[in-house]
Amino acid sequence: MINLPRSLIRLGVQASSKQAAIEQVAALLADAGRIDPAYLGGMLAREGQANTYLGSGIAIPHGTLDTRHLIHQTGIAVLQLPQGVAWGEGGETVRLVVGIAAASDEHLDILRRLTRVLADDALVEQLSTTTDAALVQRALTGEATPEATTAPASSVGLPFSAPVTLPNPLGMHARPGTMLANLVRRLGARVRVEHAGQSADALRLMELLSLGLKRGSVLTVRADSEAALSAVTDAVRAGLGDDLSLSALATPVRREADWRPAQVGATIEGVPASDGLVIGETHVYRPAELHVTDQPGEAGAQAQALDDALNAAAAELDGLIERQTQAGHTDRAAIFRAHRELLTDEGTVQDAVNLVLDGHGAAWAYQTASGERIAQLQKLDDPTLAARAVDLGDVQRRVLRRLLGLGEDRLEGAAPAILLAPDLTPSDTARFSEGSLLGFVTAQGGPTSHTAIIARGLGLPAVVAAGNGLLDIPDGTPAILDGQAGVLYLNPSAADVQAARAQQETLRAELERARAERHRPGATRDGARVEVAANINRAAAAPGALDAGAEGVGLMRTEFLFLERDSVPDEAEQEREYRAMAEALGKRTLIIRTLDIGGDKDVPYLGLEREDNSFLGLRGIRLCFERPDLFLPQLRAIVRVAKDHPNVHVMFPMISTLEDFRRARALLDDVRAELDAPRIPLGVMIEVPSAALLAGQLAPEVDFFSVGTNDLTQYTLAMDRLHPQLARQTDAMHPAVLQLVALTVQAAEAHGKWVGVCGGAAGDEVGALILTGLGVKELSVSAPQIPAVKAALRGHDLAVLRALAQRALTQPDAASVRALARTLSALDTEVRA
């Protein structure tokens, strides 16, 4: 509830004109430190745009959208004019002026109360003539409050600021924006984000999205306290809940088709969004246009209608989230959680309510307020961020359907078909039932949209951005859709359809074979053993990884126990998580990596000092040495589990010197002695060039190595893997990186030790083959990649892969190494000869 101190209520005053009344109410707000005096200009400008007369002798002057930055703190002031003052061109007389300075939606409750006051003529008369300020307080806030002391305006500025680089692969989208807003609310702080001459309130999701912040954008954070500044900038560096290891474009890449039809009526090319090849007939989906006209009505009734529509839309989204979560579709549930945040965006709701109070109809007001923000997003030059306009449009349509009393559009035809549409919203895509569609093509959209993500999750072939001519295709047109190539073929010949069916069978057989054989041990065609394990974060993911064919866990990222919460997990909680993981795996190996915080994985609540280059600072084992209060409880939790589960191995991250390893091992040995635990297999991550170059010294003292190719690549090439311009060049197949892996393998083999890879290269088909050829014995990948990696290994003999790897070491760059993989068939013949 907004506070209305008696000092902001003036009773029994006079004003010679509307402007004089507005000047008096603005002065009240300015003197109390709620606004900059210049905000008066916005209030007068608003009167020029729309009459703020509410009805029954009450007016609500407030500023324009572009003067909100002049508001220091949300507040209202009340000016009682018993004699009245002329207001507007309709001859209205105002006796109660409620000046509003709205920095958030806190004032909306007072606006709702005002609409109820309008319906009570006796109360309006009483408020217009009373000499008791407490009566006004009760009418507008529900209670009479004691006089509050208001802080001077100088204390409500944003004196603390710092630059920070956004690391998120997909930029500032809805999920990290929501995380930021929630953090600022918890802190009770005022925070703004600035970039390229624009500024956004951290509590307003749409303002944040409209800044168009991409990965690598340097933004300025301004806060009202040093503590808030530190917490927010640390949270931004940590990714605000995003997985920073993801590729910026985790989408299909256009490839040449494995086959091409010989005779078709037309070929329509778009952008690949989801893999697959299907044959069927087309069906055009044209969502009904929502015709919204301004239908003004009584302000209270219109405000209530908007409130009801927003609540109904929220209930729909809550139901969607619950159903998707129960079905195990956590990625889809996350999309609709983001929609839920967009629905309640403070700025959008506030603008819509202001328009209603200016005399407009609820549907028109909401369409206008949300439409402005959609237009802002569509103008962004980054396709990933511009795609968020579709999400907001989806939310807008959900609310407007309620306001207009319309049901959902019919999406599917009488039989499964290839759906053609201008675009599809996530809500449209989520309504697809199994077997109801073969695939879809959209005229607009992009491969990073939430709709494309849902399509990939459903296994539906999809192509986007195919152009508006798509919508002229008659329903029932025979077609072939190749999702991976990004092509729709129309009116194919009978021979083409037969060829496509043969290709379907080939692809289906490959997928089914990989899936059916996922539980076979990982090995090359001639039986050379290569263990294929999973990288996972929590014990809850273990059953899914095992079902995908994981032979163990090659990397348990324990930092996620710290990243996904607001406080340090205690020793008992960590032990429960490690024990649950070990028990889920049975006798299979579980490699637990000790805390790897720092670099792109920051934890705001730990209060770590900010570093100019965190990748070269206190991260991984270095941080653990500095923070034994974090490291020793984790070691004790791991050792307790290892006493009962001999499958547990321990791995130290970011080892760069022999002394690093010996110091970490000594701490572990002390804990083992304290708990009377046996020896635990112990390994180190090879993530920095010095560790690879010292592998010969490390090998006698460790039990195994695990190469983290993501970090090893960026440190070797001196290219930040999060840098927007350089990220695509940080390819682990660069021969310089491969040579360091080869050195590590040679050192390990000389001492009877083994080498695994748990970085991104292990899940790349080319990477898996070359790493195996270099002598790597274990590949730890994300669970969905396991069947394909195993299938790739089974297709080649070890001798061929060794020859491939040796040639890769002599190539000039990563592109040349990848080109070698296309010569595997010829190389196989050569080796066999």
PDB file of N, CA and C in Angstrom, residues 201-260:
ATOM      1  N   ASP A 201      14.276   0.950 -15.858  1.00  0.00           N
ATOM      2  CA  ASP A 201      14.086   0.584 -14.460  1.00  0.00           C
ATOM      3  C   ASP A 201      14.244  -0.934 -14.356  1.00  0.00           C
ATOM      4  N   ALA A 202      15.089  -1.403 -13.440  1.00  0.00           N
ATOM      5  CA  ALA A 202      15.346  -2.843 -13.319  1.00  0.00           C
ATOM      6  C   ALA A 202      14.103  -3.622 -12.924  1.00  0.00           C
ATOM      7  N   LEU A 203      13.088  -2.950 -12.391  1.00  0.00           N
ATOM      8  CA  LEU A 203      11.856  -3.636 -12.007  1.00  0.00           C
ATOM      9  C   LEU A 203      10.884  -3.787 -13.181  1.00  0.00           C
ATOM     10  N   ARG A 204      11.185  -3.154 -14.295  1.00  0.00           N
ATOM     11  CA  ARG A 204      10.255  -3.164 -15.426  1.00  0.00           C
ATOM     12  C   ARG A 204      10.823  -4.020 -16.549  1.00  0.00           C
ATOM     13  N   LEU A 205      10.262  -5.214 -16.673  1.00  0.00           N
ATOM     14  CA  LEU A 205      10.791  -6.196 -17.609  1.00  0.00           C
ATOM     15  C   LEU A 205      10.801  -5.684 -19.042  1.00  0.00           C
ATOM     16  N   MET A 206       9.714  -5.052 -19.484  1.00  0.00           N
ATOM     17  CA  MET A 206       9.653  -4.602 -20.862  1.00  0.00           C
ATOM     18  C   MET A 206      10.663  -3.502 -21.142  1.00  0.00           C
ATOM     19  N   GLU A 207      10.901  -2.636 -20.174  1.00  0.00           N
ATOM     20  CA  GLU A 207      11.926  -1.612 -20.369  1.00  0.00           C
ATOM     21  C   GLU A 207      13.290  -2.263 -20.556  1.00  0.00           C
ATOM     22  N   LEU A 208      13.577  -3.290 -19.763  1.00  0.00           N
ATOM     23  CA  LEU A 208      14.852  -3.998 -19.889  1.00  0.00           C
ATOM     24  C   LEU A 208      14.992  -4.643 -21.255  1.00  0.00           C
ATOM     25  N   LEU A 209      13.945  -5.347 -21.698  1.00  0.00           N
ATOM     26  CA  LEU A 209      14.005  -6.021 -22.985  1.00  0.00           C
ATOM     27  C   LEU A 209      14.180  -5.024 -24.123  1.00  0.00           C
ATOM     28  N   SER A 210      13.566  -3.860 -23.965  1.00  0.00           N
ATOM     29  CA  SER A 210      13.619  -2.861 -25.036  1.00  0.00           C
ATOM     30  C   SER A 210      14.998  -2.242 -25.204  1.00  0.00           C
ATOM     31  N   LEU A 211      15.881  -2.436 -24.238  1.00  0.00           N
ATOM     32  CA  LEU A 211      17.246  -1.931 -24.391  1.00  0.00           C
ATOM     33  C   LEU A 211      18.018  -2.716 -25.446  1.00  0.00           C
ATOM     34  N   GLY A 212      17.537  -3.929 -25.774  1.00  0.00           N
ATOM     35  CA  GLY A 212      18.199  -4.728 -26.806  1.00  0.00           C
ATOM     36  C   GLY A 212      19.579  -5.199 -26.404  1.00  0.00           C
ATOM     37  N   LEU A 213      19.749  -5.580 -25.147  1.00  0.00           N
ATOM     38  CA  LEU A 213      21.062  -5.988 -24.655  1.00  0.00           C
ATOM     39  C   LEU A 213      21.438  -7.361 -25.194  1.00  0.00           C
ATOM     40  N   LYS A 214      22.561  -7.440 -25.876  1.00  0.00           N
ATOM     41  CA  LYS A 214      23.050  -8.688 -26.445  1.00  0.00           C
ATOM     42  C   LYS A 214      24.192  -9.238 -25.598  1.00  0.00           C
ATOM     43  N   ARG A 215      24.582 -10.451 -25.898  1.00  0.00           N
ATOM     44  CA  ARG A 215      25.777 -11.000 -25.261  1.00  0.00           C
ATOM     45  C   ARG A 215      26.955 -10.088 -25.609  1.00  0.00           C
ATOM     46  N   GLY A 216      27.693  -9.673 -24.604  1.00  0.00           N
ATOM     47  CA  GLY A 216      28.822  -8.778 -24.811  1.00  0.00           C
ATOM     48  C   GLY A 216      28.485  -7.307 -24.676  1.00  0.00           C
ATOM     49  N   SER A 217      27.197  -6.956 -24.562  1.00  0.00           N
ATOM     50  CA  SER A 217      26.826  -5.549 -24.360  1.00  0.00           C
ATOM     51  C   SER A 217      27.400  -5.040 -23.041  1.00  0.00           C
ATOM     52  N   VAL A 218      28.003  -3.866 -23.087  1.00  0.00           N
ATOM     53  CA  VAL A 218      28.504  -3.232 -21.866  1.00  0.00           C
ATOM     54  C   VAL A 218      27.435  -2.273 -21.376  1.00  0.00           C
ATOM     55  N   LEU A 219      26.900  -2.536 -20.205  1.00  0.00           N
ATOM     56  CA  LEU A 219      25.839  -1.712 -19.659  1.00  0.00           C
ATOM     57  C   LEU A 219      26.305  -1.062 -18.362  1.00  0.00           C
ATOM     58  N   THR A 220      25.646   0.002 -17.991  1.00  0.00           N
ATOM     59  CA  THR A 220      25.944   0.684 -16.728  1.00  0.00           C
ATOM     60  C   THR A 220      24.799   0.438 -15.763  1.00  0.00           C
ATOM     61  N   VAL A 221      25.137  -0.033 -14.582  1.00  0.00           N
ATOM     62  CA  VAL A 221      24.149  -0.249 -13.528  1.00  0.00           C
ATOM     63  C   VAL A 221      24.239   0.913 -12.552  1.00  0.00           C
ATOM     64  N   ARG A 222      23.099   1.529 -12.255  1.00  0.00           N
ATOM     65  CA  ARG A 222      23.052   2.618 -11.266  1.00  0.00           C
ATOM     66  C   ARG A 222      22.137   2.181 -10.126  1.00  0.00           C
ATOM     67  N   ALA A 223      22.587   2.399  -8.895  1.00  0.00           N
ATOM     68  CA  ALA A 223      21.834   1.924  -7.734  1.00  0.00           C
ATOM     69  C   ALA A 223      21.857   2.954  -6.627  1.00  0.00           C
ATOM     70  N   ASP A 224      20.926   2.777  -5.679  1.00  0.00           N
ATOM     71  CA  ASP A 224      20.828   3.735  -4.581  1.00  0.00           C
ATOM     72  C   ASP A 224      21.719   3.373  -3.402  1.00  0.00           C
ATOM     73  N   SER A 225      22.443   2.242  -3.495  1.00  0.00           N
ATOM     74  CA  SER A 225      23.375   1.884  -2.433  1.00  0.00           C
ATOM     75  C   SER A 225      24.520   1.078  -3.033  1.00  0.00           C
ATOM     76  N   GLU A 226      25.658   1.112  -2.372  1.00  0.00           N
ATOM     77  CA  GLU A 226      26.814   0.357  -2.850  1.00  0.00           C
ATOM     78  C   GLU A 226      26.560  -1.145  -2.763  1.00  0.00           C
ATOM     79  N   ALA A 227      25.842  -1.566  -1.718  1.00  0.00           N
ATOM     80  CA  ALA A 227      25.534  -2.992  -1.564  1.00  0.00           C
ATOM     81  C   ALA A 227      24.645  -3.484  -2.694  1.00  0.00           C
ATOM     82  N   ALA A 228      23.633  -2.686  -3.063  1.00  0.00           N
ATOM     83  CA  ALA A 228      22.751  -3.078  -4.160  1.00  0.00           C
ATOM     84  C   ALA A 228      23.510  -3.125  -5.472  1.00  0.00           C
ATOM     85  N   LEU A 229      24.392  -2.147  -5.681  1.00  0.00           N
ATOM     86  CA  LEU A 229      25.193  -2.127  -6.908  1.00  0.00           C
ATOM     87  C   LEU A 229      26.037  -3.388  -7.018  1.00  0.00           C
ATOM     88  N   SER A 230      26.694  -3.758  -5.928  1.00  0.00           N
ATOM     89  CA  SER A 230      27.554  -4.941  -5.930  1.00  0.00           C
ATOM     90  C   SER A 230      26.744  -6.210  -6.204  1.00  0.00           C
ATOM     91  N   ALA A 231      25.592  -6.333  -5.543  1.00  0.00           N
ATOM     92  CA  ALA A 231      24.768  -7.538  -5.714  1.00  0.00           C
ATOM     93  C   ALA A 231      24.262  -7.654  -7.148  1.00  0.00           C
ATOM     94  N   VAL A 232      23.833  -6.538  -7.716  1.00  0.00           N
ATOM     95  CA  VAL A 232      23.265  -6.583  -9.065  1.00  0.00           C
ATOM     96  C   VAL A 232      24.347  -6.862 -10.105  1.00  0.00           C
ATOM     97  N   THR A 233      25.486  -6.178 -10.025  1.00  0.00           N
ATOM     98  CA  THR A 233      26.537  -6.414 -11.020  1.00  0.00           C
ATOM     99  C   THR A 233      27.089  -7.831 -10.912  1.00  0.00           C
ATOM    100  N   ASP A 234      27.201  -8.353  -9.696  1.00  0.00           N
ATOM    101  CA  ASP A 234      27.649  -9.746  -9.538  1.00  0.00           C
ATOM    102  C   ASP A 234      26.643 -10.706 -10.167  1.00  0.00           C
ATOM    103  N   ALA A 235      25.365 -10.426  -9.973  1.00  0.00           N
ATOM    104  CA  ALA A 235      24.330 -11.300 -10.530  1.00  0.00           C
ATOM    105  C   ALA A 235      24.339 -11.257 -12.054  1.00  0.00           C
ATOM    106  N   VAL A 236      24.581 -10.080 -12.622  1.00  0.00           N
ATOM    107  CA  VAL A 236      24.667  -9.975 -14.077  1.00  0.00           C
ATOM    108  C   VAL A 236      25.841 -10.790 -14.596  1.00  0.00           C
ATOM    109  N   ARG A 237      26.991 -10.672 -13.937  1.00  0.00           N
ATOM    110  CA  ARG A 237      28.157 -11.446 -14.369  1.00  0.00           C
ATOM    111  C   ARG A 237      27.902 -12.949 -14.284  1.00  0.00           C
ATOM    112  N   ALA A 238      27.095 -13.357 -13.311  1.00  0.00           N
ATOM    113  CA  ALA A 238      26.792 -14.781 -13.125  1.00  0.00           C
ATOM    114  C   ALA A 238      25.775 -15.294 -14.131  1.00  0.00           C
ATOM    115  N   GLY A 239      25.170 -14.396 -14.901  1.00  0.00           N
ATOM    116  CA  GLY A 239      24.248 -14.824 -15.948  1.00  0.00           C
ATOM    117  C   GLY A 239      22.788 -14.774 -15.579  1.00  0.00           C
ATOM    118  N   LEU A 240      22.456 -14.363 -14.351  1.00  0.00           N
ATOM    119  CA  LEU A 240      21.048 -14.224 -13.953  1.00  0.00           C
ATOM    120  C   LEU A 240      20.249 -15.496 -14.240  1.00  0.00           C
ATOM    121  N   GLY A 241      20.855 -16.640 -13.916  1.00  0.00           N
ATOM    122  CA  GLY A 241      20.151 -17.908 -14.054  1.00  0.00           C
ATOM    123  C   GLY A 241      20.320 -18.603 -15.382  1.00  0.00           C
ATOM    124  N   ASP A 242      20.928 -17.960 -16.383  1.00  0.00           N
ATOM    125  CA  ASP A 242      21.152 -18.605 -17.674  1.00  0.00           C
ATOM    126  C   ASP A 242      22.368 -19.519 -17.623  1.00  0.00           C
ATOM    127  N   ASP A 243      22.371 -20.558 -18.436  1.00  0.00           N
ATOM    128  CA  ASP A 243      23.533 -21.427 -18.590  1.00  0.00           C
ATOM    129  C   ASP A 243      24.471 -20.754 -19.583  1.00  0.00           C
ATOM    130  N   LEU A 244      25.580 -20.235 -19.088  1.00  0.00           N
ATOM    131  CA  LEU A 244      26.489 -19.463 -19.926  1.00  0.00           C
ATOM    132  C   LEU A 244      27.354 -20.333 -20.823  1.00  0.00           C
ATOM    133  N   SER A 245      27.291 -21.651 -20.637  1.00  0.00           N
ATOM    134  CA  SER A 245      28.082 -22.542 -21.479  1.00  0.00           C
ATOM    135  C   SER A 245      27.403 -22.820 -22.810  1.00  0.00           C
ATOM    136  N   LEU A 246      26.129 -22.384 -22.962  1.00  0.00           N
ATOM    137  CA  LEU A 246      25.396 -22.652 -24.190  1.00  0.00           C
ATOM    138  C   LEU A 246      25.942 -21.816 -25.333  1.00  0.00           C
ATOM    139  N   SER A 247      25.843 -22.365 -26.514  1.00  0.00           N
ATOM    140  CA  SER A 247      26.171 -21.597 -27.708  1.00  0.00           C
ATOM    141  C   SER A 247      25.157 -20.481 -27.886  1.00  0.00           C
ATOM    142  N   ALA A 248      25.605 -19.366 -28.416  1.00  0.00           N
ATOM    143  CA  ALA A 248      24.685 -18.255 -28.645  1.00  0.00           C
ATOM    144  C   ALA A 248      23.610 -18.605 -29.662  1.00  0.00           C
ATOM    145  N   LEU A 249      23.887 -19.570 -30.517  1.00  0.00           N
ATOM    146  CA  LEU A 249      22.887 -19.991 -31.497  1.00  0.00           C
ATOM    147  C   LEU A 249      22.767 -21.507 -31.464  1.00  0.00           C
ATOM    148  N   ALA A 250      22.108 -22.003 -30.422  1.00  0.00           N
ATOM    149  CA  ALA A 250      21.938 -23.451 -30.272  1.00  0.00           C
ATOM    150  C   ALA A 250      20.788 -23.918 -31.146  1.00  0.00           C
ATOM    151  N   THR A 251      20.949 -23.733 -32.446  1.00  0.00           N
ATOM    152  CA  THR A 251      19.873 -24.034 -33.382  1.00  0.00           C
ATOM    153  C   THR A 251      20.436 -24.813 -34.550  1.00  0.00           C
ATOM    154  N   PRO A 252      19.571 -25.451 -35.338  1.00  0.00           N
ATOM    155  CA  PRO A 252      20.068 -26.191 -36.499  1.00  0.00           C
ATOM    156  C   PRO A 252      20.799 -25.267 -37.462  1.00  0.00           C
ATOM    157  N   VAL A 253      21.753 -25.821 -38.175  1.00  0.00           N
ATOM    158  CA  VAL A 253      22.516 -25.075 -39.168  1.00  0.00           C
ATOM    159  C   VAL A 253      22.128 -25.584 -40.548  1.00  0.00           C
ATOM    160  N   ARG A 254      21.895 -24.664 -41.471  1.00  0.00           N
ATOM    161  CA  ARG A 254      21.514 -25.090 -42.815  1.00  0.00           C
ATOM    162  C   ARG A 254      22.606 -25.971 -43.403  1.00  0.00           C
ATOM    163  N   ARG A 255      22.201 -27.066 -44.014  1.00  0.00           N
ATOM    164  CA  ARG A 255      23.138 -27.950 -44.693  1.00  0.00           C
ATOM    165  C   ARG A 255      22.596 -28.259 -46.081  1.00  0.00           C
ATOM    166  N   GLU A 256      23.471 -28.739 -46.951  1.00  0.00           N
ATOM    167  CA  GLU A 256      23.007 -29.237 -48.237  1.00  0.00           C
ATOM    168  C   GLU A 256      22.183 -30.487 -47.995  1.00  0.00           C
ATOM    169  N   ALA A 257      21.075 -30.603 -48.676  1.00  0.00           N
ATOM    170  CA  ALA A 257      20.225 -31.772 -48.488  1.00  0.00           C
ATOM    171  C   ALA A 257      20.963 -33.032 -48.929  1.00  0.00           C
ATOM    172  N   ASP A 258      20.719 -34.136 -48.193  1.00  0.00           N
ATOM    173  CA  ASP A 258      21.313 -35.420 -48.572  1.00  0.00           C
ATOM    174  C   ASP A 258      20.725 -35.917 -49.888  1.00  0.00           C
ATOM    175  N   TRP A 259      19.583 -35.406 -50.208  1.00  0.00           N
ATOM    176  CA  TRP A 259      18.941 -35.751 -51.483  1.00  0.00           C
ATOM    177  C   TRP A 259      18.142 -34.544 -51.935  1.00  0.00           C
ATOM    178  N   ARG A 260      17.868 -34.483 -53.218  1.00  0.00           N
ATOM    179  CA  ARG A 260      17.032 -33.411 -53.748  1.00  0.00           C
ATOM    180  C   ARG A 260      15.996 -34.025 -54.686  1.00  0.00           C
TER     181      ARG A 260
END
